[in-house]
Coordinates of C-alpha atoms and ligand atoms in Angstrom, one line a residue:
M1 CA -12.5 -7.6 34.3
D2 CA -9.4 -9.8 35.0
K3 CA -7.3 -11.3 32.2
T4 CA -8.8 -14.8 32.7
T5 CA -12.4 -13.8 32.0
R6 CA -11.8 -11.0 29.5
S7 CA -13.1 -11.7 26.0
L8 CA -13.7 -9.5 22.9
S9 CA -17.2 -9.5 21.4
L10 CA -18.1 -10.4 17.8
P11 CA -19.0 -7.6 15.3
E12 CA -22.7 -6.7 15.2
A13 CA -22.8 -7.1 11.5
P14 CA -20.4 -8.6 8.9
R15 CA -17.9 -5.9 7.7
E16 CA -18.0 -5.4 3.9
F17 CA -14.7 -4.8 2.2
G18 CA -13.7 -3.5 -1.2
F19 CA -10.6 -4.6 -3.0
W20 CA -7.4 -2.5 -3.3
L21 CA -6.6 -1.3 -6.7
D22 CA -4.1 1.4 -7.8
G23 CA -4.0 3.1 -4.3
V24 CA -7.7 3.2 -3.6
W25 CA -10.6 1.0 -2.5
E26 CA -12.7 -0.4 -5.3
A27 CA -16.3 -1.5 -4.5
G28 CA -17.0 -5.2 -4.9
R29 CA -20.0 -6.3 -7.0
D30 CA -20.3 -9.9 -5.9
F31 CA -19.3 -11.2 -2.4
F32 CA -17.9 -14.2 -0.5
D33 CA -19.4 -14.3 3.0
R34 CA -16.9 -15.5 5.6
S35 CA -18.0 -16.8 9.0
S36 CA -15.8 -17.0 12.1
P37 CA -14.5 -20.5 12.5
G38 CA -14.5 -20.2 16.3
H39 CA -18.2 -19.1 16.4
G40 CA -19.9 -19.9 13.1
T41 CA -21.1 -16.2 12.9
P42 CA -20.7 -14.2 9.6
V43 CA -17.9 -11.6 10.1
T44 CA -16.7 -10.3 6.7
R45 CA -17.9 -9.9 3.1
I46 CA -15.1 -10.1 0.6
P47 CA -15.3 -9.2 -3.1
K48 CA -15.2 -11.9 -5.7
C49 CA -13.0 -10.2 -8.1
T50 CA -13.1 -11.0 -11.8
V51 CA -10.3 -11.7 -14.2
D52 CA -10.8 -8.1 -15.5
D53 CA -10.2 -6.8 -12.0
L54 CA -7.0 -8.9 -11.9
N55 CA -5.9 -7.5 -15.3
A56 CA -6.5 -4.0 -14.0
A57 CA -4.4 -4.7 -10.9
V58 CA -1.5 -6.1 -13.0
S59 CA -1.7 -3.1 -15.3
A60 CA -1.5 -0.7 -12.3
A61 CA 1.5 -2.6 -10.9
R62 CA 3.1 -2.5 -14.3
R63 CA 2.6 1.2 -14.7
A64 CA 3.9 1.8 -11.2
F65 CA 7.0 -0.3 -12.0
E66 CA 7.8 1.3 -15.3
D67 CA 7.3 4.9 -14.2
R68 CA 10.1 4.4 -11.6
S69 CA 8.0 6.1 -8.8
W70 CA 9.1 3.3 -6.5
A71 CA 12.1 1.5 -8.1
G72 CA 13.7 4.9 -8.9
L73 CA 13.7 6.1 -5.3
P74 CA 16.8 6.0 -3.2
G75 CA 16.8 3.0 -0.8
A76 CA 16.6 5.5 2.1
E77 CA 13.2 6.8 0.8
R78 CA 11.9 3.3 0.4
A79 CA 13.1 2.5 3.9
G80 CA 11.2 5.6 5.1
V81 CA 7.9 4.2 3.8
L82 CA 8.5 0.8 5.4
L83 CA 9.3 2.4 8.8
R84 CA 6.2 4.6 8.7
T85 CA 4.2 1.4 7.9
A86 CA 5.7 -0.2 11.0
E87 CA 4.6 2.8 13.1
I88 CA 1.0 2.6 11.7
L89 CA 0.9 -1.1 12.3
R90 CA 1.9 -0.5 15.9
R91 CA -1.0 1.9 16.3
R92 CA -3.5 -0.4 14.6
R93 CA -2.2 -3.6 16.1
D94 CA -5.3 -4.7 18.1
E95 CA -7.7 -3.9 15.2
I96 CA -5.7 -6.0 12.7
A97 CA -5.3 -8.9 15.2
Y98 CA -9.1 -8.8 15.8
W99 CA -10.0 -9.3 12.1
E100 CA -7.3 -11.9 11.8
V101 CA -8.9 -13.9 14.6
L102 CA -12.4 -13.5 13.3
E103 CA -11.5 -15.0 9.9
N104 CA -8.8 -17.5 10.9
G105 CA -9.8 -18.7 14.4
K106 CA -6.4 -18.3 16.1
P107 CA -6.3 -17.0 19.7
I108 CA -6.3 -13.2 20.1
A109 CA -3.1 -13.1 22.2
Q110 CA -1.2 -15.1 19.5
A111 CA -2.6 -12.9 16.7
R112 CA -1.3 -9.8 18.5
G113 CA 2.2 -11.5 18.7
E114 CA 2.0 -12.1 15.0
I115 CA 1.3 -8.4 14.3
D116 CA 4.4 -7.6 16.4
H117 CA 6.4 -10.0 14.2
A118 CA 5.0 -8.3 11.1
I119 CA 6.1 -4.9 12.5
A120 CA 9.6 -6.3 12.8
C121 CA 9.5 -7.5 9.2
F122 CA 8.9 -4.0 8.1
E123 CA 11.7 -2.7 10.2
V124 CA 14.1 -5.3 8.9
G125 CA 12.9 -4.7 5.3
A126 CA 13.7 -1.0 5.8
G127 CA 17.3 -1.8 6.7
A128 CA 17.5 -4.1 3.7
A129 CA 16.2 -1.4 1.4
R130 CA 19.2 0.8 2.4
M131 CA 21.7 -2.0 2.3
L132 CA 20.8 -3.8 -0.9
H133 CA 23.8 -3.6 -3.3
G134 CA 25.6 -5.5 -6.0
D135 CA 29.3 -6.4 -6.4
S136 CA 32.3 -5.4 -8.5
F137 CA 35.2 -7.2 -10.2
N138 CA 38.4 -5.4 -10.2
S139 CA 40.2 -8.5 -11.4
L140 CA 39.4 -8.5 -15.1
G141 CA 42.7 -6.8 -16.2
D142 CA 43.7 -3.2 -16.6
N143 CA 41.3 -2.6 -19.5
L144 CA 38.1 -4.0 -18.1
F145 CA 36.0 -3.3 -15.1
G146 CA 33.0 -5.5 -14.0
M147 CA 30.0 -4.5 -12.0
V148 CA 27.2 -6.8 -10.8
L149 CA 23.9 -4.9 -10.4
R150 CA 20.9 -6.1 -8.5
E151 CA 17.7 -4.9 -10.2
P152 CA 14.1 -5.5 -9.1
V153 CA 12.5 -8.3 -11.0
G154 CA 9.4 -6.2 -11.9
V155 CA 5.8 -7.0 -11.2
V156 CA 5.4 -9.8 -8.5
G157 CA 2.3 -11.9 -8.0
L158 CA 2.0 -13.0 -4.4
I159 CA -0.4 -15.8 -3.3
T160 CA -0.8 -16.5 0.4
P161 CA -2.5 -19.2 2.5
W162 CA -5.1 -19.0 5.3
N163 CA -3.0 -20.2 8.2
F164 CA -1.0 -17.0 8.9
P165 CA -2.7 -14.5 6.6
F166 CA -1.0 -11.4 7.9
L167 CA 2.3 -12.8 9.1
I168 CA 3.1 -14.7 5.9
L169 CA 2.1 -11.6 3.9
C170 CA 4.5 -9.5 6.0
E171 CA 7.3 -12.0 5.7
R172 CA 7.2 -11.1 2.0
V173 CA 5.8 -7.6 1.3
P174 CA 8.5 -5.5 3.0
F175 CA 11.2 -7.5 1.2
I176 CA 9.5 -7.2 -2.2
L177 CA 9.1 -3.5 -1.6
A178 CA 12.7 -3.2 -0.4
S179 CA 13.9 -4.6 -3.8
G180 CA 11.9 -2.0 -5.8
C181 CA 9.3 -4.4 -7.2
T182 CA 5.6 -3.7 -7.4
M183 CA 2.9 -6.4 -6.7
V184 CA -0.5 -7.9 -7.0
V185 CA -1.5 -10.0 -3.9
K186 CA -4.1 -12.8 -3.9
P187 CA -4.8 -13.9 -0.3
S188 CA -6.8 -17.0 0.5
E189 CA -10.5 -16.2 0.0
V190 CA -11.3 -17.2 3.6
T191 CA -8.8 -14.8 5.2
S192 CA -8.5 -11.7 3.0
A193 CA -9.4 -8.9 5.4
T194 CA -6.0 -8.1 6.9
T195 CA -4.3 -8.2 3.4
L196 CA -6.8 -5.6 2.3
L197 CA -6.3 -3.5 5.3
L198 CA -2.5 -3.4 4.6
G199 CA -3.4 -1.5 1.4
E200 CA -4.7 1.6 3.2
I201 CA -1.9 1.4 5.7
L202 CA 0.8 1.4 3.0
A203 CA -1.0 4.3 1.3
E204 CA -1.0 6.3 4.5
A205 CA 2.7 5.5 4.9
G206 CA 3.4 7.1 1.5
L207 CA 3.6 4.2 -0.9
P208 CA 3.0 5.4 -4.4
K209 CA -0.2 4.3 -6.0
G210 CA -0.1 1.0 -8.0
V211 CA 2.8 -0.5 -6.1
Y212 CA 0.6 -2.7 -3.8
N213 CA -2.7 -4.1 -5.2
V214 CA -5.0 -6.8 -3.8
V215 CA -7.4 -8.9 -5.7
T216 CA -9.7 -11.2 -3.8
G217 CA -11.4 -14.4 -4.9
S218 CA -10.9 -18.1 -5.0
G219 CA -7.6 -19.8 -5.9
R220 CA -9.1 -21.7 -8.7
T221 CA -10.2 -18.6 -10.5
I222 CA -8.1 -15.5 -9.5
G223 CA -5.1 -17.5 -8.2
Q224 CA -4.9 -19.6 -11.3
A225 CA -5.2 -16.5 -13.6
L226 CA -2.5 -14.7 -11.6
T227 CA -0.1 -17.7 -12.0
E228 CA -0.8 -17.7 -15.8
H229 CA -0.6 -14.0 -16.3
P230 CA 1.9 -13.1 -19.1
D231 CA 2.7 -9.7 -17.6
V232 CA 3.7 -10.9 -14.1
D233 CA 7.5 -11.3 -13.9
M234 CA 7.7 -13.4 -10.7
L235 CA 5.3 -15.3 -8.6
S236 CA 5.8 -16.0 -4.9
F237 CA 3.5 -18.8 -3.9
T238 CA 2.9 -20.1 -0.3
G239 CA 0.6 -23.0 0.1
S240 CA 0.3 -26.7 -0.5
T241 CA 2.8 -28.8 -2.5
G242 CA -0.1 -29.9 -4.7
V243 CA -1.1 -26.4 -5.8
G244 CA 2.7 -25.5 -5.9
R245 CA 3.1 -28.1 -8.6
S246 CA 0.3 -26.6 -10.7
V247 CA 1.9 -23.1 -10.3
V248 CA 5.1 -24.5 -11.8
H249 CA 3.2 -25.8 -14.8
A250 CA 1.3 -22.5 -15.2
A251 CA 4.6 -20.6 -15.2
A252 CA 6.1 -22.9 -17.8
D253 CA 3.0 -22.6 -20.0
S254 CA 2.8 -18.8 -19.8
N255 CA 6.0 -16.7 -19.7
F256 CA 8.5 -18.7 -17.6
K257 CA 8.0 -16.2 -14.7
K258 CA 10.5 -16.6 -11.9
L259 CA 9.1 -18.6 -9.0
G260 CA 9.4 -18.6 -5.2
L261 CA 7.6 -21.6 -3.6
E262 CA 7.0 -22.1 0.1
L263 CA 5.2 -25.4 0.4
G264 CA 4.3 -28.1 2.9
G265 CA 6.3 -29.9 5.6
K266 CA 6.3 -33.1 7.7
N267 CA 8.8 -31.8 10.2
P268 CA 10.8 -33.8 12.7
I269 CA 11.4 -33.0 16.4
M270 CA 14.3 -35.2 17.5
V271 CA 14.8 -35.8 21.2
F272 CA 18.0 -37.5 22.5
A273 CA 18.3 -39.1 25.9
D274 CA 20.7 -36.4 27.1
A275 CA 18.2 -33.6 26.4
D276 CA 16.4 -31.6 29.1
L277 CA 13.3 -33.7 28.7
E278 CA 11.0 -31.1 30.5
D279 CA 12.0 -28.4 28.0
A280 CA 11.8 -30.8 25.0
A281 CA 8.3 -32.0 26.1
D282 CA 7.1 -28.4 26.4
A283 CA 8.5 -27.6 22.9
A284 CA 7.0 -30.7 21.4
A285 CA 3.5 -29.8 22.8
F286 CA 3.9 -26.3 21.5
G287 CA 5.4 -27.4 18.1
I288 CA 2.3 -29.5 17.3
S289 CA -0.4 -27.5 18.9
F290 CA 0.6 -23.9 18.0
N291 CA -1.9 -22.5 15.5
T292 CA -3.8 -25.8 15.9
G293 CA -1.0 -27.5 14.0
Q294 CA -2.0 -25.6 10.9
C295 CA 1.5 -24.4 10.5
C296 CA 3.9 -25.3 7.7
V297 CA 6.7 -25.8 10.3
S298 CA 4.6 -27.7 12.8
S299 CA 6.8 -30.5 14.3
S300 CA 4.5 -33.4 13.4
R301 CA 6.9 -36.3 13.8
L302 CA 8.4 -37.0 17.2
I303 CA 11.7 -39.0 16.8
V304 CA 12.7 -40.0 20.3
D305 CA 15.5 -42.0 21.8
R306 CA 14.2 -45.5 22.8
R307 CA 15.9 -45.3 26.2
V308 CA 13.7 -42.4 27.3
A309 CA 10.7 -42.8 24.9
L310 CA 8.1 -44.0 27.4
E311 CA 9.1 -41.4 30.0
F312 CA 9.1 -38.7 27.4
E313 CA 5.7 -39.6 25.8
K314 CA 4.1 -39.6 29.3
L315 CA 5.6 -36.2 30.1
L316 CA 4.4 -34.9 26.7
A317 CA 0.9 -36.3 27.0
A318 CA 0.5 -34.7 30.4
K319 CA 1.5 -31.3 28.9
M320 CA -0.7 -31.7 25.9
N321 CA -3.7 -32.4 28.2
K322 CA -3.2 -29.1 29.9
I323 CA -3.3 -27.0 26.7
V324 CA -6.2 -24.5 26.9
V325 CA -8.3 -25.0 23.7
G326 CA -11.1 -22.5 23.5
D327 CA -12.8 -19.4 22.1
P328 CA -10.2 -17.5 20.0
L329 CA -11.5 -14.2 21.4
H330 CA -10.8 -15.2 25.0
E331 CA -7.5 -13.7 26.3
T332 CA -6.2 -16.9 27.9
T333 CA -6.9 -19.3 25.0
Q334 CA -3.8 -21.1 23.8
V335 CA -5.3 -23.1 20.9
G336 CA -8.3 -21.9 18.9
A337 CA -10.5 -23.2 16.1
I338 CA -9.7 -25.1 12.9
T339 CA -9.9 -22.6 10.2
T340 CA -12.1 -24.2 7.5
D341 CA -14.7 -27.0 7.5
A342 CA -12.7 -28.9 4.9
Q343 CA -9.5 -28.8 7.0
N344 CA -11.5 -29.9 10.1
Q345 CA -12.8 -33.0 8.1
T346 CA -9.2 -33.7 6.8
I347 CA -7.7 -33.7 10.3
L348 CA -10.5 -35.9 11.8
S349 CA -10.2 -38.3 8.9
Y350 CA -6.4 -38.6 9.5
I351 CA -7.1 -39.3 13.2
E352 CA -9.5 -42.1 12.1
K353 CA -6.9 -43.5 9.6
G354 CA -4.2 -43.5 12.3
K355 CA -6.5 -45.5 14.6
G356 CA -7.4 -47.8 11.7
E357 CA -3.8 -48.4 10.8
G358 CA -3.0 -49.6 14.3
A359 CA -1.4 -46.6 15.9
R360 CA -2.3 -45.9 19.6
V361 CA -3.9 -42.7 20.8
V362 CA -2.2 -41.5 24.0
T363 CA -4.1 -38.3 24.3
G364 CA -6.7 -36.4 22.3
G365 CA -7.9 -38.2 19.2
S366 CA -11.3 -36.5 18.7
A367 CA -13.2 -33.3 18.1
L368 CA -14.0 -31.1 21.0
D369 CA -17.6 -29.8 21.5
L370 CA -17.4 -26.2 22.7
G371 CA -21.0 -25.5 21.7
R372 CA -20.1 -23.7 18.4
G373 CA -17.1 -23.6 16.0
S374 CA -14.7 -26.5 15.1
Y375 CA -12.1 -27.6 17.6
I376 CA -9.9 -30.7 17.8
A377 CA -8.0 -31.9 20.9
P378 CA -4.2 -32.0 20.5
T379 CA -3.5 -35.6 19.7
L380 CA -0.5 -37.9 20.3
F381 CA -0.1 -41.2 18.4
T382 CA 2.5 -43.8 19.5
G383 CA 3.4 -47.1 17.8
V384 CA 3.5 -45.3 14.4
K385 CA 5.0 -47.2 11.5
R386 CA 6.9 -45.4 8.7
E387 CA 4.4 -46.5 6.0
M388 CA 1.3 -45.3 7.8
S389 CA -0.5 -42.2 6.3
I390 CA -0.1 -40.3 9.6
A391 CA 3.7 -40.9 9.3
R392 CA 4.0 -39.7 5.7
D393 CA 1.3 -37.1 4.9
E394 CA 1.2 -33.5 6.0
I395 CA -2.0 -33.5 8.1
F396 CA -1.9 -29.7 8.9
G397 CA -3.6 -30.2 12.3
P398 CA -2.7 -30.9 15.9
V399 CA -1.7 -34.6 15.4
L400 CA 1.7 -35.8 16.4
S401 CA 3.2 -39.2 15.4
S402 CA 5.9 -40.7 17.6
F403 CA 8.8 -42.9 16.4
Q404 CA 11.7 -44.4 18.3
F405 CA 15.4 -44.7 17.4
E406 CA 18.5 -46.3 18.9
T407 CA 21.5 -44.6 17.2
V408 CA 22.2 -41.1 15.8
E409 CA 22.4 -42.5 12.3
E410 CA 18.9 -44.1 12.7
A411 CA 17.5 -40.8 14.0
I412 CA 18.9 -38.9 11.0
Q413 CA 17.6 -41.5 8.6
L414 CA 14.1 -41.3 10.2
A415 CA 14.1 -37.5 10.0
N416 CA 15.1 -37.6 6.3
D417 CA 12.5 -40.2 5.5
T418 CA 10.0 -37.7 3.9
V419 CA 9.5 -36.0 0.6
Y420 CA 9.5 -32.6 2.5
G421 CA 12.4 -30.6 3.9
L422 CA 11.0 -27.5 5.6
A423 CA 12.1 -27.5 9.2
A424 CA 13.5 -29.6 12.0
S425 CA 14.3 -29.3 15.7
V426 CA 16.9 -31.3 17.7
W427 CA 17.1 -31.6 21.5
S428 CA 20.4 -32.7 22.9
K429 CA 23.0 -31.2 25.4
N430 CA 25.8 -32.9 23.4
I431 CA 27.2 -30.4 20.9
D432 CA 28.5 -33.2 18.6
T433 CA 25.1 -34.8 18.3
A434 CA 23.3 -31.4 17.8
L435 CA 25.7 -30.3 15.1
T436 CA 25.9 -33.6 13.3
V437 CA 22.1 -33.8 13.2
S438 CA 21.8 -30.1 12.1
R439 CA 24.2 -30.7 9.2
R440 CA 22.8 -34.1 8.0
V441 CA 19.0 -33.5 8.3
R442 CA 17.8 -31.9 5.1
A443 CA 15.6 -29.0 6.1
G444 CA 15.6 -25.2 5.4
R445 CA 15.1 -24.1 9.0
F446 CA 16.7 -25.8 12.0
W447 CA 16.2 -25.3 15.7
V448 CA 18.7 -26.6 18.3
N449 CA 17.2 -26.9 21.8
C450 CA 14.5 -24.5 20.7
I451 CA 11.5 -24.5 18.3
M452 CA 9.9 -22.0 16.0
A453 CA 12.4 -19.4 17.2
G454 CA 13.8 -16.6 15.1
G455 CA 13.2 -13.2 13.5
P456 CA 12.8 -11.7 10.1
E457 CA 16.6 -11.3 9.7
M458 CA 16.8 -15.1 9.1
P459 CA 15.9 -16.6 5.8
L460 CA 13.0 -19.1 5.5
G461 CA 12.3 -21.7 2.9
G462 CA 12.5 -25.4 2.2
F463 CA 14.6 -28.3 0.8
K464 CA 13.1 -31.0 -1.4
Q465 CA 9.4 -30.8 -2.1
S466 CA 9.0 -28.0 0.5
G467 CA 9.9 -25.4 -2.1
W468 CA 12.3 -23.2 -4.0
G469 CA 14.0 -20.0 -2.9
R470 CA 14.1 -18.1 0.4
E471 CA 11.9 -15.4 2.0
A472 CA 12.8 -12.7 4.6
G473 CA 16.0 -10.9 5.5
I474 CA 18.5 -9.9 2.9
Y475 CA 18.2 -13.3 1.3
G476 CA 14.5 -12.6 0.8
V477 CA 15.2 -9.2 -0.8
E478 CA 17.8 -10.7 -3.2
E479 CA 15.2 -13.3 -4.3
Y480 CA 13.1 -10.5 -5.8
T481 CA 16.1 -9.1 -7.8
Q482 CA 17.7 -10.1 -11.1
V483 CA 21.5 -10.0 -11.3
K484 CA 23.0 -8.1 -14.2
S485 CA 26.7 -8.0 -15.1
V486 CA 28.0 -4.8 -16.6
H487 CA 31.4 -4.7 -18.4
V488 CA 33.2 -1.4 -18.8
E489 CA 36.1 -1.1 -21.2
I490 CA 38.9 1.3 -19.9
G491 CA 40.9 3.1 -22.5
K492 CA 41.4 2.3 -26.2
R493 CA 39.9 -0.9 -27.7
N494 CA 42.3 -3.6 -28.9
H495 CA 41.0 -3.7 -32.5
W496 CA 39.8 -6.9 -34.1
I497 CA 40.3 -5.7 -37.7
K498 CA 44.0 -5.0 -38.0
Ligands
LIG1 P1 -3.5 -24.1 -0.8 O1 -4.8 -24.7 -0.9 O2 -2.4 -24.5 -1.7 O3 -3.8 -22.5 -1.0 C1 -2.8 -21.5 -0.9 C2 -3.2 -20.3 -1.7 O4 -3.2 -20.7 -3.1 C3 -4.5 -19.7 -1.4 O5 -4.5 -18.3 -1.6 C4 -5.4 -20.4 -2.4 O6 -6.6 -19.6 -2.6 C5 -4.5 -20.4 -3.6 N1 -4.9 -21.4 -4.6 C6 -5.6 -22.5 -4.5 N2 -5.7 -23.1 -5.8 C7 -4.9 -22.4 -6.6 C8 -4.6 -22.5 -8.0 N3 -5.0 -23.5 -8.7 N4 -3.8 -21.6 -8.6 C9 -3.3 -20.6 -7.8 N5 -3.6 -20.4 -6.5 C10 -4.4 -21.3 -5.9 O7 -2.9 -24.1 0.7 P2 -3.7 -23.8 2.0 O8 -4.6 -24.9 2.3 O9 -4.3 -22.4 2.0 O10 -2.5 -23.8 3.0 C11 -1.9 -24.9 3.6 C12 -0.7 -25.3 2.9 O11 0.3 -24.3 2.8 C13 0.1 -26.4 3.7 O12 0.5 -27.4 2.8 C14 1.2 -25.7 4.3 O13 2.3 -26.5 4.7 C15 1.5 -24.7 3.3 N6 2.2 -23.5 3.9 C16 3.6 -23.4 3.7 C17 4.3 -22.4 4.2 C18 5.7 -22.2 4.0 O14 6.3 -21.2 4.3 N7 6.4 -23.2 3.5 C19 3.6 -21.4 5.0 C20 2.2 -21.6 5.3 C21 1.6 -22.7 4.7 P3 -8.0 -20.0 -1.9 O15 -7.7 -20.4 -0.5 O16 -8.8 -18.7 -2.0 O17 -8.6 -21.1 -2.7

């Protein structure tokens, strides 16, 4: 069969999972049945854990932290486990990608690429485990020496969303492990399979029991209980800004746990007249359509130089028209299904709002009927005004709003006109313009003449209401540490009582 016609088949029956507790599978008692968003067919059965299960997982993580079976190892041994994990992931790449597609609806080729990125995360995490170190102060005078130690925070709660279930997990887990922390993970109820599979992979790689635990269930029950748990030292939350706000309240009302927050975005892609317009149009089509626009760093606001706006929008619309939207299990599909029914409704309602508010649909603008599953055509709106909901709200779908500017200042002002500050992309061949814009636009990740590029060496995180802290790379590992200063007296004490 050639690549254009090849397609994987659906499982004959839904796969039933247990949850991962203290290094072994625990059988579920009650289940959530998940159907494939691309096909409408039941594919997995995921345990609905109870708060007792969560408490058992936190206790296991606490025991594994306090017995030093992980935090007490040399960084080189922790690195060994992370490198073995990378090797096992390489071997099980296609299988993990398959379950990711079935629960999420993303194209299979894209899912395999995400597993490759996850492997890189474990490799970078291994390097970080060996390199993590503190600091020293040799400047405190002849009778005092100062050391700054980095210690693991302790038990980490990790809550992840459904858009990149395995990738987002792996942009955190290796770095949490590198720091010496233990953890309890709560994936989104609709995409839990691959987070569970990572449990048995880490165990095979030699991770001590209790270091990685997974409890499954809904955000309102298990997620909320994890954020409120008094024995969790830090919570890393990735999801919407709205739930992020409730996480902050829960932390304040429980034990003031340390927080890492990776939240929403309304990210600009800024195109100047001197850019390579072909390249920029390809990037803009990719930036809004990749992962069906269900991507925290989707470039959902096009900010284009008025002098080339019409030409650029035409070029872009032609490219968006050519995107292959289809069955996620088909090898050549570029854009798959919308992950949940609720998200599908949200995106379609924003498209209707955009039309109602007077913006013009240049391409897309409706659902696509592929016989089964939920699909939406990549959509470009022009004539968008700043106050419209499609200009301000994170839609989390393949809907791009176009704005025009005349000066660099106006472009920067438009880019910053949002409560979010997650990512931005600038297209210009003028180094002064590119650097000025990169410095002045308030976003945690910036791409110059590229988009969504990078590797796990680079930190990720947001400004403004896009979050707190940074994940990945050495910055990510440091986020999961506490800094302790140790003062050492040298020689005889200068006595207070004479
Ligand atoms: P969400 O509704 O906020 O859910 C995120 C996670 O939180 C899920 O595991 C969810 O569980 C759980 N949750 C829901 N209510 C909770 C509560 N009251 N307490 C604790 N946990 C709770 O977000 P989503 O719809 O899954 O994801 C989309 C959002 O995530 C977008 O805003 C996107 O921009 C953001 N995001 C940000 C980044 C980043 O790096 N900045 C990356 C990806 C996504 P259930 O799903 O089981 O209910």
